[in-house]
Amino acid sequence: MTSVPTPIPSRTQFVLDAIKHRILTGQLTPGQALVETELAAQFGVSKTPVREALKTLAGTGLVVMNQYKGVTVRMVDADMAREVYDVRLLLEPEALRRAVRRGASLDAARDALGRADAAHDTAERSLANREFHRALYLPCGNPLLGRMLDEVRDQAALVSAVAWAADPSWEREAAEHREILRLALAGDADGAASALHAHTASFVRRAFPSDTEDTEDTGATGDTGVAPHAQEGHS
């Protein structure tokens, strides 16, 4: 018998969405403390919905709960970034390939790309960018594959926020997005998947360069040379 998820109370959902938005748009930075009483005062709620929201965010990997240090926004390092992007490199190009082959509508991706191009600030552009990628993989025809990518989506956005703050690369990535969408709309499933793989792998290499990359790494993620667990954001 399939269990039905328990709905999140509206106040908790409101706080959850607000904190997540602040994290993913860089208003709350990695390592920053999240104090229940302060957040409750900011949002005009009791500490209970704040506590529940923070527990949910900890489950998605956006915050860390420590009995000594309290709750903080998750720090981003190369190991974390490569783990998240290794999953994306393995799954997202294949999801896009399937979406194109089944002739799925990519209107949502085109709309998100337009919003990103017209964005007035980093936060607006970042959110549109997330929607663009989701619109590419969601119509793949396999709901489980879509949910798996959704699970790493927030962590990938956290990596992106950190990387973009250090080295903005919007114009380059926007051009790559347009090429990915062009190939997908033309029905070139393999070409679109390859372009998406190269786009994602290139971001990780630029944002978290590794001195240990060599030809042995190419087998793990295709022909791009990205090591999935090198010791050293995206799009």
mmCIF file of N, CA and C in Angstrom, residues 92-102 179-180 183-198 223:
data_model
loop_
_atom_site.group_PDB
_atom_site.id
_atom_site.type_symbol
_atom_site.label_atom_id
_atom_site.label_comp_id
_atom_site.label_asym_id
_atom_site.label_seq_id
_atom_site.Cartn_x
_atom_site.Cartn_y
_atom_site.Cartn_z
ATOM 1 N N GLU A 92 21.099 13.738 -15.739
ATOM 2 C CA GLU A 92 20.384 14.811 -16.422
ATOM 3 C C GLU A 92 20.492 14.747 -17.952
ATOM 4 N N PRO A 93 21.677 14.483 -18.519
ATOM 5 C CA PRO A 93 21.733 14.374 -19.984
ATOM 6 C C PRO A 93 20.844 13.251 -20.520
ATOM 7 N N GLU A 94 20.796 12.127 -19.795
ATOM 8 C CA GLU A 94 19.950 11.016 -20.234
ATOM 9 C C GLU A 94 18.470 11.398 -20.156
ATOM 10 N N ALA A 95 18.094 12.131 -19.121
ATOM 11 C CA ALA A 95 16.709 12.571 -19.006
ATOM 12 C C ALA A 95 16.341 13.494 -20.162
ATOM 13 N N LEU A 96 17.243 14.405 -20.512
ATOM 14 C CA LEU A 96 16.983 15.290 -21.646
ATOM 15 C C LEU A 96 16.907 14.499 -22.940
ATOM 16 N N ARG A 97 17.805 13.550 -23.127
ATOM 17 C CA ARG A 97 17.782 12.718 -24.330
ATOM 18 C C ARG A 97 16.414 12.049 -24.485
ATOM 19 N N ARG A 98 15.891 11.514 -23.384
ATOM 20 C CA ARG A 98 14.595 10.832 -23.438
ATOM 21 C C ARG A 98 13.463 11.815 -23.711
ATOM 22 N N ALA A 99 13.547 13.001 -23.123
ATOM 23 C CA ALA A 99 12.509 14.011 -23.350
ATOM 24 C C ALA A 99 12.440 14.392 -24.824
ATOM 25 N N VAL A 100 13.598 14.568 -25.445
ATOM 26 C CA VAL A 100 13.638 14.946 -26.860
ATOM 27 C C VAL A 100 13.123 13.804 -27.734
ATOM 28 N N ARG A 101 13.554 12.601 -27.433
ATOM 29 C CA ARG A 101 13.155 11.460 -28.253
ATOM 30 C C ARG A 101 11.652 11.205 -28.197
ATOM 31 N N ARG A 102 11.029 11.535 -27.081
ATOM 32 C CA ARG A 102 9.591 11.301 -26.989
ATOM 33 C C ARG A 102 8.777 12.508 -27.466
ATOM 34 N N GLU A 179 22.257 27.033 -26.850
ATOM 35 C CA GLU A 179 22.669 25.971 -27.768
ATOM 36 C C GLU A 179 22.026 24.638 -27.387
ATOM 37 N N ILE A 180 21.959 24.342 -26.102
ATOM 38 C CA ILE A 180 21.309 23.108 -25.647
ATOM 39 C C ILE A 180 19.855 23.092 -26.099
ATOM 40 N N LEU A 183 19.413 22.610 -29.967
ATOM 41 C CA LEU A 183 19.574 21.219 -30.375
ATOM 42 C C LEU A 183 18.362 20.384 -29.979
ATOM 43 N N ALA A 184 17.849 20.636 -28.785
ATOM 44 C CA ALA A 184 16.687 19.882 -28.317
ATOM 45 C C ALA A 184 15.464 20.174 -29.177
ATOM 46 N N LEU A 185 15.238 21.444 -29.484
ATOM 47 C CA LEU A 185 14.083 21.811 -30.299
ATOM 48 C C LEU A 185 14.210 21.295 -31.734
ATOM 49 N N ALA A 186 15.455 21.103 -32.184
ATOM 50 C CA ALA A 186 15.691 20.558 -33.517
ATOM 51 C C ALA A 186 15.523 19.037 -33.554
ATOM 52 N N GLY A 187 15.286 18.439 -32.384
ATOM 53 C CA GLY A 187 15.099 16.993 -32.323
ATOM 54 C C GLY A 187 16.371 16.200 -32.248
ATOM 55 N N ASP A 188 17.500 16.871 -32.017
ATOM 56 C CA ASP A 188 18.793 16.189 -31.916
ATOM 57 C C ASP A 188 19.004 15.753 -30.472
ATOM 58 N N ALA A 189 18.475 14.592 -30.118
ATOM 59 C CA ALA A 189 18.512 14.124 -28.732
ATOM 60 C C ALA A 189 19.936 13.908 -28.244
ATOM 61 N N ASP A 190 20.755 13.226 -29.051
ATOM 62 C CA ASP A 190 22.126 12.949 -28.631
ATOM 63 C C ASP A 190 22.955 14.226 -28.565
ATOM 64 N N GLY A 191 22.759 15.127 -29.531
ATOM 65 C CA GLY A 191 23.502 16.379 -29.528
ATOM 66 C C GLY A 191 23.151 17.242 -28.333
ATOM 67 N N ALA A 192 21.856 17.315 -27.991
ATOM 68 C CA ALA A 192 21.419 18.109 -26.845
ATOM 69 C C ALA A 192 21.965 17.525 -25.549
ATOM 70 N N ALA A 193 21.926 16.195 -25.429
ATOM 71 C CA ALA A 193 22.439 15.534 -24.227
ATOM 72 C C ALA A 193 23.943 15.765 -24.081
ATOM 73 N N SER A 194 24.656 15.678 -25.203
ATOM 74 C CA SER A 194 26.107 15.896 -25.181
ATOM 75 C C SER A 194 26.441 17.334 -24.791
ATOM 76 N N ALA A 195 25.683 18.283 -25.336
ATOM 77 C CA ALA A 195 25.916 19.687 -25.019
ATOM 78 C C ALA A 195 25.617 19.977 -23.550
ATOM 79 N N LEU A 196 24.582 19.357 -23.018
ATOM 80 C CA LEU A 196 24.245 19.538 -21.605
ATOM 81 C C LEU A 196 25.328 18.943 -20.713
ATOM 82 N N HIS A 197 25.819 17.776 -21.079
ATOM 83 C CA HIS A 197 26.900 17.142 -20.307
ATOM 84 C C HIS A 197 28.137 18.023 -20.290
ATOM 85 N N ALA A 198 28.522 18.532 -21.455
ATOM 86 C CA ALA A 198 29.711 19.371 -21.560
ATOM 87 C C ALA A 198 29.530 20.669 -20.766
ATOM 88 N N ASP A 223 33.579 11.965 -21.587
ATOM 89 C CA ASP A 223 34.854 12.372 -22.159
ATOM 90 C C ASP A 223 35.273 13.762 -21.715
#
